[in-house]
GROMACS .gro file of N, CA and C in nm:
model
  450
    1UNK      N    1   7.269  -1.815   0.973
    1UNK     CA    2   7.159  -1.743   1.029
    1UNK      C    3   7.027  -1.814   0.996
    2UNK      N    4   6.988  -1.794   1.074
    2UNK     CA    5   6.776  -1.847   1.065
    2UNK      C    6   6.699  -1.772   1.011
    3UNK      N    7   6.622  -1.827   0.987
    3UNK     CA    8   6.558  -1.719   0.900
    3UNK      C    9   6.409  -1.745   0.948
    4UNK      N   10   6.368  -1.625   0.967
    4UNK     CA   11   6.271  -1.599   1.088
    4UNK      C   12   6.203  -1.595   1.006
    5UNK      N   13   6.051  -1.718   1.017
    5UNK     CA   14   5.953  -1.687   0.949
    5UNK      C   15   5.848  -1.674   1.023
    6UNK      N   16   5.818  -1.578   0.954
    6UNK     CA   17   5.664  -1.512   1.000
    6UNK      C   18   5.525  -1.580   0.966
    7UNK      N   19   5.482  -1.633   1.064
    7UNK     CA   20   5.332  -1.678   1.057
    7UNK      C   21   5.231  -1.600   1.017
    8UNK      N   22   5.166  -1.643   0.946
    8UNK     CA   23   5.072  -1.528   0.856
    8UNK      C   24   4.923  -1.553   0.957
    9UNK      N   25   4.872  -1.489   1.052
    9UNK     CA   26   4.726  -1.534   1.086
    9UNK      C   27   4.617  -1.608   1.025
   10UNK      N   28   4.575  -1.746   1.076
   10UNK     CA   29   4.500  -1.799   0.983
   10UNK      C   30   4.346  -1.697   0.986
   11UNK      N   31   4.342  -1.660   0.872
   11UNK     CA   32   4.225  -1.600   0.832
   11UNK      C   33   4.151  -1.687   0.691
   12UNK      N   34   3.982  -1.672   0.775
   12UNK     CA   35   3.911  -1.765   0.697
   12UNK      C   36   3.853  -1.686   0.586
   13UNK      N   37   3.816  -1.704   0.455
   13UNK     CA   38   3.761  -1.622   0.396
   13UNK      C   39   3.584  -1.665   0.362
   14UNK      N   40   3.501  -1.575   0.347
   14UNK     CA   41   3.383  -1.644   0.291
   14UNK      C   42   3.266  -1.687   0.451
   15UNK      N   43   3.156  -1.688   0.441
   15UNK     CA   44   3.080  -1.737   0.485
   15UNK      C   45   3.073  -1.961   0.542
   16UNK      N   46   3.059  -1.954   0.660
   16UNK     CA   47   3.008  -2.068   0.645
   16UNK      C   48   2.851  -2.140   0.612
   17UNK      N   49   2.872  -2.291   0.550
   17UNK     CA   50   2.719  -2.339   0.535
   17UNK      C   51   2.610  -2.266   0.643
   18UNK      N   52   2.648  -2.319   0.795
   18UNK     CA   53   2.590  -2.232   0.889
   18UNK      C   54   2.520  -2.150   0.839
   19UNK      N   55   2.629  -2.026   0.870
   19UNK     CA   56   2.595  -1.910   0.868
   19UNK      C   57   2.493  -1.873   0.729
   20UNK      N   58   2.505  -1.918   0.627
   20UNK     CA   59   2.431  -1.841   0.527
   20UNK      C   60   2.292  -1.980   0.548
   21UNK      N   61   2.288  -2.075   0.601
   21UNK     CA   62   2.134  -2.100   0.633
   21UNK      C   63   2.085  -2.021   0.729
   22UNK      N   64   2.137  -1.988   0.833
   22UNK     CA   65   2.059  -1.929   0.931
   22UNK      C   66   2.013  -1.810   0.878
   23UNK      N   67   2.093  -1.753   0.813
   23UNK     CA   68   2.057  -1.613   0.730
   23UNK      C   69   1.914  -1.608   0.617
   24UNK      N   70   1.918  -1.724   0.527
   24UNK     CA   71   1.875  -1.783   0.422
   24UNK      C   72   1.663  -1.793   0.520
   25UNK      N   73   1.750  -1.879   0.685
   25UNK     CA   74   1.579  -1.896   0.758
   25UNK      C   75   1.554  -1.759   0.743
   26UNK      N   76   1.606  -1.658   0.854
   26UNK     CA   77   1.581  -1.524   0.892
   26UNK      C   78   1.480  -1.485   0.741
   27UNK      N   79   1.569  -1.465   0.630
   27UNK     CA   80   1.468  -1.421   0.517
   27UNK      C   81   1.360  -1.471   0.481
   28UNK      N   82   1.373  -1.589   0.473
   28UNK     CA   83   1.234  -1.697   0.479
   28UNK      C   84   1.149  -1.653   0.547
   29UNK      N   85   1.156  -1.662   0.687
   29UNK     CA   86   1.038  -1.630   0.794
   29UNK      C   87   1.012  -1.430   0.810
   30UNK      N   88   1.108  -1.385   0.760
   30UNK     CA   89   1.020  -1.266   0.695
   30UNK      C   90   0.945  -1.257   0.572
   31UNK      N   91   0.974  -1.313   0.468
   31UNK     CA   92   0.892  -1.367   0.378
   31UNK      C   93   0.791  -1.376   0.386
   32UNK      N   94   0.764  -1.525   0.494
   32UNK     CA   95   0.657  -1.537   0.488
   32UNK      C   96   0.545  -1.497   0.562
   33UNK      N   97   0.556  -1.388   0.655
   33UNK     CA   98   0.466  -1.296   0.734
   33UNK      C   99   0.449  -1.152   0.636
   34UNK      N  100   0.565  -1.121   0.571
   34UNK     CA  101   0.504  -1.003   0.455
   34UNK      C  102   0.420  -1.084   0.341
   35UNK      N  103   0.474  -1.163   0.243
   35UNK     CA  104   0.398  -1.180   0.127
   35UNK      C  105   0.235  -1.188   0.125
   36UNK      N  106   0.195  -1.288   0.226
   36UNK     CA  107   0.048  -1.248   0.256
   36UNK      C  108  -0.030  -1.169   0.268
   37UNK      N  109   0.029  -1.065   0.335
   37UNK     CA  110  -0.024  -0.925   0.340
   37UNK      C  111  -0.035  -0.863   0.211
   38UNK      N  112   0.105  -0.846   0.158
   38UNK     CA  113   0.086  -0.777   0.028
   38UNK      C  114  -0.009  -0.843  -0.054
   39UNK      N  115  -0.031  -0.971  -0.110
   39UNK     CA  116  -0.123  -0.998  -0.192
   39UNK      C  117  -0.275  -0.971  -0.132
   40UNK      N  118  -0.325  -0.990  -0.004
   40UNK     CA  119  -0.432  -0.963   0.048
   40UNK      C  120  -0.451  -0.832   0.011
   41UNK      N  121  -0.328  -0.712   0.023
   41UNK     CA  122  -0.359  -0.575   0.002
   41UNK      C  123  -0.416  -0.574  -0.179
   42UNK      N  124  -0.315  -0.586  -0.274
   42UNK     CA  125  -0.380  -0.602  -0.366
   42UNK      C  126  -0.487  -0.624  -0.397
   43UNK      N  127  -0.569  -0.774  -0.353
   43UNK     CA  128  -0.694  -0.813  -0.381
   43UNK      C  129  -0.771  -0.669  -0.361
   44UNK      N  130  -0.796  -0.618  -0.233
   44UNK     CA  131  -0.856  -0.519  -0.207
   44UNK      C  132  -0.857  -0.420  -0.295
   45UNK      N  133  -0.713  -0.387  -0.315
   45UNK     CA  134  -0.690  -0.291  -0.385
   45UNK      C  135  -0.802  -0.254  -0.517
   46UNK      N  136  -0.787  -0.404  -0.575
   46UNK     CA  137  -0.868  -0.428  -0.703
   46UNK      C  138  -1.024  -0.418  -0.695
   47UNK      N  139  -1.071  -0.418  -0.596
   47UNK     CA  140  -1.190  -0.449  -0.554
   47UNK      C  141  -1.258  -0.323  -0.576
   48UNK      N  142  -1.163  -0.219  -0.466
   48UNK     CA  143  -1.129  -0.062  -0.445
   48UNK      C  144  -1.179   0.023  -0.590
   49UNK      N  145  -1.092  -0.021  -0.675
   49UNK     CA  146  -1.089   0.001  -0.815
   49UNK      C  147  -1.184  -0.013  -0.915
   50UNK      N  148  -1.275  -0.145  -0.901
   50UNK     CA  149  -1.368  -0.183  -1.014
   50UNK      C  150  -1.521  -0.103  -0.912
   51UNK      N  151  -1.502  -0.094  -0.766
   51UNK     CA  152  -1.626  -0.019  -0.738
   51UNK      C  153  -1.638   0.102  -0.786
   52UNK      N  154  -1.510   0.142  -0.805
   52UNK     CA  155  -1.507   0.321  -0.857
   52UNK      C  156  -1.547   0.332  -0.957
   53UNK      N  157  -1.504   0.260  -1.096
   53UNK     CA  158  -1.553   0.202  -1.200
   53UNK      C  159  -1.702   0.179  -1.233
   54UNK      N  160  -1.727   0.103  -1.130
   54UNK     CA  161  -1.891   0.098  -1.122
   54UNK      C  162  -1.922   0.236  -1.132
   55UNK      N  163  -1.903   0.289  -1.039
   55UNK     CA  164  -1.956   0.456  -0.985
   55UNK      C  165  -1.987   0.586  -1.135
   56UNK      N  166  -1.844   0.537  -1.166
   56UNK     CA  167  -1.842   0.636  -1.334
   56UNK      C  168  -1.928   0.583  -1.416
   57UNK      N  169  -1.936   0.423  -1.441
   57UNK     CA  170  -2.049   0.412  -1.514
   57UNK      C  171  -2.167   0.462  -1.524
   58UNK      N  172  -2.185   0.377  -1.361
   58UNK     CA  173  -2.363   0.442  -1.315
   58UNK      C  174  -2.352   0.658  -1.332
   59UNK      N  175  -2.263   0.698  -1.309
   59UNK     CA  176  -2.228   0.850  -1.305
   59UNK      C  177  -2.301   0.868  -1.483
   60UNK      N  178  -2.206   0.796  -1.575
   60UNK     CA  179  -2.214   0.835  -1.700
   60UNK      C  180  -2.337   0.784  -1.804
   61UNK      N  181  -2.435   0.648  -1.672
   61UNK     CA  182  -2.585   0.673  -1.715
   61UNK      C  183  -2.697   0.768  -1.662
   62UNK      N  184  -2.645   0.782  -1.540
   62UNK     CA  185  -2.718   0.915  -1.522
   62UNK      C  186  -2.728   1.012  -1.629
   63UNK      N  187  -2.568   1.052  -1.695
   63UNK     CA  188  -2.603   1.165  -1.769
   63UNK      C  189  -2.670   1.157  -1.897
   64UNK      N  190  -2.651   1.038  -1.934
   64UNK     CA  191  -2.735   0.973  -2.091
   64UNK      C  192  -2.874   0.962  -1.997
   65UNK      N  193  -2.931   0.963  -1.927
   65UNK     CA  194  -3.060   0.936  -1.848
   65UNK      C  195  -3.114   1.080  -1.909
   66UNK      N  196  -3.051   1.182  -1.834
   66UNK     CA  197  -3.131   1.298  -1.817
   66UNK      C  198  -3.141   1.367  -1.939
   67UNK      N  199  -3.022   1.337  -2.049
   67UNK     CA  200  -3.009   1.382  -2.162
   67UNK      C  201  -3.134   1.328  -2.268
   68UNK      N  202  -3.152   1.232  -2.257
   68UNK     CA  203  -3.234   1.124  -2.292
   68UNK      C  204  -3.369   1.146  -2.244
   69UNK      N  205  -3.411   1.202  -2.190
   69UNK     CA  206  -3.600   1.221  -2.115
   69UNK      C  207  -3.615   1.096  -2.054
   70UNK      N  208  -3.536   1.080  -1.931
   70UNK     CA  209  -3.574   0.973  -1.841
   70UNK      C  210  -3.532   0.862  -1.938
   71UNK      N  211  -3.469   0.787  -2.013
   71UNK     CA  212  -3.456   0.650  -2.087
   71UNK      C  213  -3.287   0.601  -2.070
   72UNK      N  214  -3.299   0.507  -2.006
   72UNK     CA  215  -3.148   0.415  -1.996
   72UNK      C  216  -3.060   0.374  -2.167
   73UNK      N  217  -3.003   0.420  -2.173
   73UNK     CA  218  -2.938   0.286  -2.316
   73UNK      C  219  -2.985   0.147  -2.317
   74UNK      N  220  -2.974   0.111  -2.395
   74UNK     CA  221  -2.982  -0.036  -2.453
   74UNK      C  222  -2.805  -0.105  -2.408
   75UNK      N  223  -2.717  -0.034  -2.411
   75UNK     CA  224  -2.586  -0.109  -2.424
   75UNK      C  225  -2.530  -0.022  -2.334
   76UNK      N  226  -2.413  -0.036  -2.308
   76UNK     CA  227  -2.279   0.045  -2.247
   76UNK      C  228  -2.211   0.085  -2.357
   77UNK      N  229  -2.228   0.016  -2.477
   77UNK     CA  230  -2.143   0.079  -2.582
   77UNK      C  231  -2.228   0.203  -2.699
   78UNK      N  232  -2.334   0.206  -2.654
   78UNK     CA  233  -2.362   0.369  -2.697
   78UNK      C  234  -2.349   0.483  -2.618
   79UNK      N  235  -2.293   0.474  -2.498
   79UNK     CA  236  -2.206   0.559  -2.465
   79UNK      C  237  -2.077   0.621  -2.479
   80UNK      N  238  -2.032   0.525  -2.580
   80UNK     CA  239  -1.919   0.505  -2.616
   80UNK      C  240  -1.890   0.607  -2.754
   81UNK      N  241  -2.061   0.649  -2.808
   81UNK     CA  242  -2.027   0.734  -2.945
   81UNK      C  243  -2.133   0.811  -2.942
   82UNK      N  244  -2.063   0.954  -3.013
   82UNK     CA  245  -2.109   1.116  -3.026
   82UNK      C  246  -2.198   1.063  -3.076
   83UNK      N  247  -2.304   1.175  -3.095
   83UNK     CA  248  -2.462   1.182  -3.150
   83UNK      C  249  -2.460   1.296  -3.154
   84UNK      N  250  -2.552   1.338  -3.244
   84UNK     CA  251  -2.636   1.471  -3.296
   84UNK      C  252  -2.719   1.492  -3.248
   85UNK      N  253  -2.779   1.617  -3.183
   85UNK     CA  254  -2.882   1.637  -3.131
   85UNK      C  255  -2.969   1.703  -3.245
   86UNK      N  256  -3.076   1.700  -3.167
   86UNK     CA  257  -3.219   1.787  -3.227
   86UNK      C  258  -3.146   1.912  -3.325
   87UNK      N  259  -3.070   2.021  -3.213
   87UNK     CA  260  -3.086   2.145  -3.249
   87UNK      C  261  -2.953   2.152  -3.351
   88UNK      N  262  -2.935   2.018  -3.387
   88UNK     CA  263  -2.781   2.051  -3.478
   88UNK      C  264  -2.644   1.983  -3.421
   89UNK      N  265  -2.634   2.028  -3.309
   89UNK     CA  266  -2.512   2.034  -3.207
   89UNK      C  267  -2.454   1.903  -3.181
   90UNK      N  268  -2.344   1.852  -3.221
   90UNK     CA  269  -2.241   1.703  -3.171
   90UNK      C  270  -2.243   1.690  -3.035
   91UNK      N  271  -2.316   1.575  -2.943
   91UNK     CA  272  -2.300   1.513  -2.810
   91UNK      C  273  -2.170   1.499  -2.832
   92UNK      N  274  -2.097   1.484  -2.735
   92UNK     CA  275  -1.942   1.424  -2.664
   92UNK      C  276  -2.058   1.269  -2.638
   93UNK      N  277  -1.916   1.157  -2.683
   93UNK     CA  278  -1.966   1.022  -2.575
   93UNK      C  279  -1.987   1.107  -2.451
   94UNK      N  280  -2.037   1.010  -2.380
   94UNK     CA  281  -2.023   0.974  -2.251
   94UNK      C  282  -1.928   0.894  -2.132
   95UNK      N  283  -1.845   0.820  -2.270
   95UNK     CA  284  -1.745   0.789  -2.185
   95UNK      C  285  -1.619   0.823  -2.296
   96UNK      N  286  -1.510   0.776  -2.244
   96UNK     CA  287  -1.382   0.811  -2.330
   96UNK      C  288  -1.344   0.675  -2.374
   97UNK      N  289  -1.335   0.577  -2.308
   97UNK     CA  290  -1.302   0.433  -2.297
   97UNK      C  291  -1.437   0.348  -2.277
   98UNK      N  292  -1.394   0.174  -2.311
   98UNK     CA  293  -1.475   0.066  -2.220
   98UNK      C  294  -1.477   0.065  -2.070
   99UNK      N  295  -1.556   0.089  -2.004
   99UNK     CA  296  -1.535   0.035  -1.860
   99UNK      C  297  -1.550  -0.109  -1.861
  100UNK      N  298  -1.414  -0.120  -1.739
  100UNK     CA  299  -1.355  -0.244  -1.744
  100UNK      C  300  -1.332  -0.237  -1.593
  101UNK      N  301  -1.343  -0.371  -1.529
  101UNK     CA  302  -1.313  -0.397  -1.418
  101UNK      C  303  -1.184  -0.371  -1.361
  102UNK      N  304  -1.084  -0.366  -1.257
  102UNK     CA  305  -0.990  -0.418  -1.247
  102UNK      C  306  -0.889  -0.537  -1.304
  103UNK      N  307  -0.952  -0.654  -1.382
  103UNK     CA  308  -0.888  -0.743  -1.402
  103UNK      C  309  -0.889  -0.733  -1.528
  104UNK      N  310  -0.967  -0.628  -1.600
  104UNK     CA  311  -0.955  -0.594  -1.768
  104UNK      C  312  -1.092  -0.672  -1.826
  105UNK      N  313  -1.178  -0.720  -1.748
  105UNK     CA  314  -1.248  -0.757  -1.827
  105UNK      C  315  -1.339  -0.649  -1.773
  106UNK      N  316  -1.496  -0.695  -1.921
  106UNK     CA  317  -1.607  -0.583  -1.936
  106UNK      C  318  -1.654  -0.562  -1.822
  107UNK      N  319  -1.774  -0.485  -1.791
  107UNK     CA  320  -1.865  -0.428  -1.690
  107UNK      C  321  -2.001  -0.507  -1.773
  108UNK      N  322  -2.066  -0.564  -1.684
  108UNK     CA  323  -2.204  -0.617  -1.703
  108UNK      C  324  -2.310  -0.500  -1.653
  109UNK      N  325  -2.397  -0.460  -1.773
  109UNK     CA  326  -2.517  -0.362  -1.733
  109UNK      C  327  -2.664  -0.424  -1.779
  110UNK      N  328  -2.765  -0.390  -1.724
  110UNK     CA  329  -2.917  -0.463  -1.727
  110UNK      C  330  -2.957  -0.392  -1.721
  111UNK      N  331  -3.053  -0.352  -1.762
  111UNK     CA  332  -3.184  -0.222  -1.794
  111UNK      C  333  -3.316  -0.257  -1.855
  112UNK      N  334  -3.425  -0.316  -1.773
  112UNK     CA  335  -3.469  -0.254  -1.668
  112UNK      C  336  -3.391  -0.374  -1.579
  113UNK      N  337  -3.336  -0.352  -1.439
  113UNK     CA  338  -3.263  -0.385  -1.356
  113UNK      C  339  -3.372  -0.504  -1.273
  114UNK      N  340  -3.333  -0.642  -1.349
  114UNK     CA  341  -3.408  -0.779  -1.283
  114UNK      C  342  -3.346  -0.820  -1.116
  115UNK      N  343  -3.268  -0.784  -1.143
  115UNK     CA  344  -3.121  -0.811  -0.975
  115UNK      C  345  -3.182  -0.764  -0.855
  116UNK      N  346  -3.275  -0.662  -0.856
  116UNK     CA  347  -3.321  -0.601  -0.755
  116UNK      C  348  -3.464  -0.580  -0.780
  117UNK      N  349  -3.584  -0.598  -0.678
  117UNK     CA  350  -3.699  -0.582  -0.695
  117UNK      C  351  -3.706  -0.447  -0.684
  118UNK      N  352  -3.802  -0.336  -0.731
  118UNK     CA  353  -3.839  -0.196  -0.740
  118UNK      C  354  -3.723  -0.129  -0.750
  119UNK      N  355  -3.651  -0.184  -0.868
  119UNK     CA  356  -3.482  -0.076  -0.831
  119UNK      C  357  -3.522   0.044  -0.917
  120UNK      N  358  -3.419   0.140  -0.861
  120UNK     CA  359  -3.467   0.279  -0.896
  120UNK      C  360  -3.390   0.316  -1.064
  121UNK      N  361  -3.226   0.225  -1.005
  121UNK     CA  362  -3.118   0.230  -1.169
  121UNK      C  363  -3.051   0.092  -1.207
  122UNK      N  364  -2.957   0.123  -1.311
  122UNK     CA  365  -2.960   0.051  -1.375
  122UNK      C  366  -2.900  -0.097  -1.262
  123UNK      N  367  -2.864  -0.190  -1.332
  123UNK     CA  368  -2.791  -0.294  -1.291
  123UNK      C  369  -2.670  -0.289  -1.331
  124UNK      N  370  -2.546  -0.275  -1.224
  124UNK     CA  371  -2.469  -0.302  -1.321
  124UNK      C  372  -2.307  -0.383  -1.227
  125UNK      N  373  -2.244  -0.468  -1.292
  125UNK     CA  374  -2.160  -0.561  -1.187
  125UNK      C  375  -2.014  -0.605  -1.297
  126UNK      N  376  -1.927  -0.650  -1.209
  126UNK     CA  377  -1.817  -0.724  -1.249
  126UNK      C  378  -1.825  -0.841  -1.206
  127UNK      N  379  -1.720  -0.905  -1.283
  127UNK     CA  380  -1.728  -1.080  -1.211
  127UNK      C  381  -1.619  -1.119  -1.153
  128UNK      N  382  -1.569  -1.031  -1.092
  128UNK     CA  383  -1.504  -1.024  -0.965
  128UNK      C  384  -1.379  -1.094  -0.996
  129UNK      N  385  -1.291  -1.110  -0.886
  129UNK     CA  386  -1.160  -1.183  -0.873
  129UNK      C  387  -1.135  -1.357  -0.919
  130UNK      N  388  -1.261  -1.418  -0.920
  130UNK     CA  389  -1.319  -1.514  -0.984
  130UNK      C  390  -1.285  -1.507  -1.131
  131UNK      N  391  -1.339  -1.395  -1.180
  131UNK     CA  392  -1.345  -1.388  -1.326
  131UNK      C  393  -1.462  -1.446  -1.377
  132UNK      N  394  -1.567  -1.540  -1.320
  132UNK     CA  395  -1.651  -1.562  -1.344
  132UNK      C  396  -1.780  -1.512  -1.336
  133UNK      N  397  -1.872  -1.479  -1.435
  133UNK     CA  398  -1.987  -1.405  -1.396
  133UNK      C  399  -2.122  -1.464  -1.359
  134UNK      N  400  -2.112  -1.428  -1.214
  134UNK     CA  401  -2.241  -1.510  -1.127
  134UNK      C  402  -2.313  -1.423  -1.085
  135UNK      N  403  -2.380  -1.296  -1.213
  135UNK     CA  404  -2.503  -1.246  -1.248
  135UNK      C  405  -2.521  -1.156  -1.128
  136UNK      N  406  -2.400  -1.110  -1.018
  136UNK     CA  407  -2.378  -1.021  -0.944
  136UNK      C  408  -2.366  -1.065  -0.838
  137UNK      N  409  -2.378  -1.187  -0.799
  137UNK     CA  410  -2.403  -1.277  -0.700
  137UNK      C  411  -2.237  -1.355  -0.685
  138UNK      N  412  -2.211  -1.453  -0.572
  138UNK     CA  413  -2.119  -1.481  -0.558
  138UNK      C  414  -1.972  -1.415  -0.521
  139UNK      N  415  -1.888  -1.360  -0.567
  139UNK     CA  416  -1.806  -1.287  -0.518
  139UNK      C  417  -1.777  -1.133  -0.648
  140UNK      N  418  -1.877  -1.165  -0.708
  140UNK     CA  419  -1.884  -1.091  -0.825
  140UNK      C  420  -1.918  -0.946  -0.732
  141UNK      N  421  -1.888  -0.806  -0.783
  141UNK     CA  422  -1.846  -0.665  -0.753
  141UNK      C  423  -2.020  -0.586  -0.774
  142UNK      N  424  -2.108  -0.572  -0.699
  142UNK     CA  425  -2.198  -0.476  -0.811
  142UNK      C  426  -2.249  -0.356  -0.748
  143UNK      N  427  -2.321  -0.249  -0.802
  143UNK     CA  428  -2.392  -0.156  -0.731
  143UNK      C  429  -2.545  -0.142  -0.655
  144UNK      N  430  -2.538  -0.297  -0.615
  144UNK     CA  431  -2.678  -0.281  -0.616
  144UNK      C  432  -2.676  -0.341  -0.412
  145UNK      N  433  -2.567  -0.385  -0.347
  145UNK     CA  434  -2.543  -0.449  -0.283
  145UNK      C  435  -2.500  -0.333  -0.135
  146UNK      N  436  -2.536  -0.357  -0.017
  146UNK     CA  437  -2.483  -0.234   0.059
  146UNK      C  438  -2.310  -0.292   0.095
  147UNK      N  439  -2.236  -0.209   0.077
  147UNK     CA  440  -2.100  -0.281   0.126
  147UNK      C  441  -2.009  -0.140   0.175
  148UNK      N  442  -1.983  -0.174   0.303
  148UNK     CA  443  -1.897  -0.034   0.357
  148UNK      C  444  -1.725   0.029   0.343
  149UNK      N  445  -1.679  -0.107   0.247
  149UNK     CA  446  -1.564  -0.070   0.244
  149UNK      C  447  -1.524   0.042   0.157
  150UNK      N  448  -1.615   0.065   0.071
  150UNK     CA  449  -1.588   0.220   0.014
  150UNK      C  450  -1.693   0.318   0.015
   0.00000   0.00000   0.00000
């Protein structure tokens, strides 16, 4: 007798070179139409962030302003600590923390405010995505500038 053998279907296993480059482009060229975006969003993001920053500052010299009989601080960091008043009574700081930009570094403040002719408050800026401080100027962040994105 014969003995009937059975052909097993050739079956391939696994991907070919092909196939996993063409796959490998496909991801690539989505890649590279998202990643741009996202980091562009970020930048903004940060930008978003250190103006708000600004805002609480200038917010938290206002209130040392009025507390004060019309007079700015000397620093950002005596806002930073309680005081005694006249009648006895412990001030709260004014702030809880350093204000800090987005990128962790300080907040630059000026009093009386040279940056602007007849300015009404203080000066006050970051040095932007740069990291470098170009005195509010350059791509540096400040409040003294009209800008509509926030």
């Amino acid at each position: 007798m014969q003995k009937l053998i059975q052909k097993i279907p050739n079956r391939r296993s696994g991907f070919t070179l092909l196939e996993l480059l063409i796959v490998l482009g496909i991801i690539l060229a989505i890649a590279a139409m998202v990643i741009p975006n996202l980091i562009g969003g970020q930048d903004e993001a940060n930008i978003k962030t250190t103006k708000i920053n600004i805002k609480g500052l200038e917010n938290a010299l206002k209130f040392y302003y009025t507390d004060h009989k019309s007079l700015y601080p000397e620093s950002i960091d005596i806002l930073l600590i309680g005081e005694n008043t006249a009648d006895g009574r412990v001030r709260q700081p004014y702030l809880e923390a350093e204000p800090l930009d987005a990128w962790g570094n300080r907040l630059f403040y000026e009093w009386p405010n040279n940056k602007v002719p007849q300015a009404y408050k203080p000066a006050i800026w970051s040095a932007g995505p740069n990291r470098q401080n170009e005195e509010g100027a350059g791509d540096d962040i400040n409040n003294w500038s009209v800008n509509p994105t926030l």
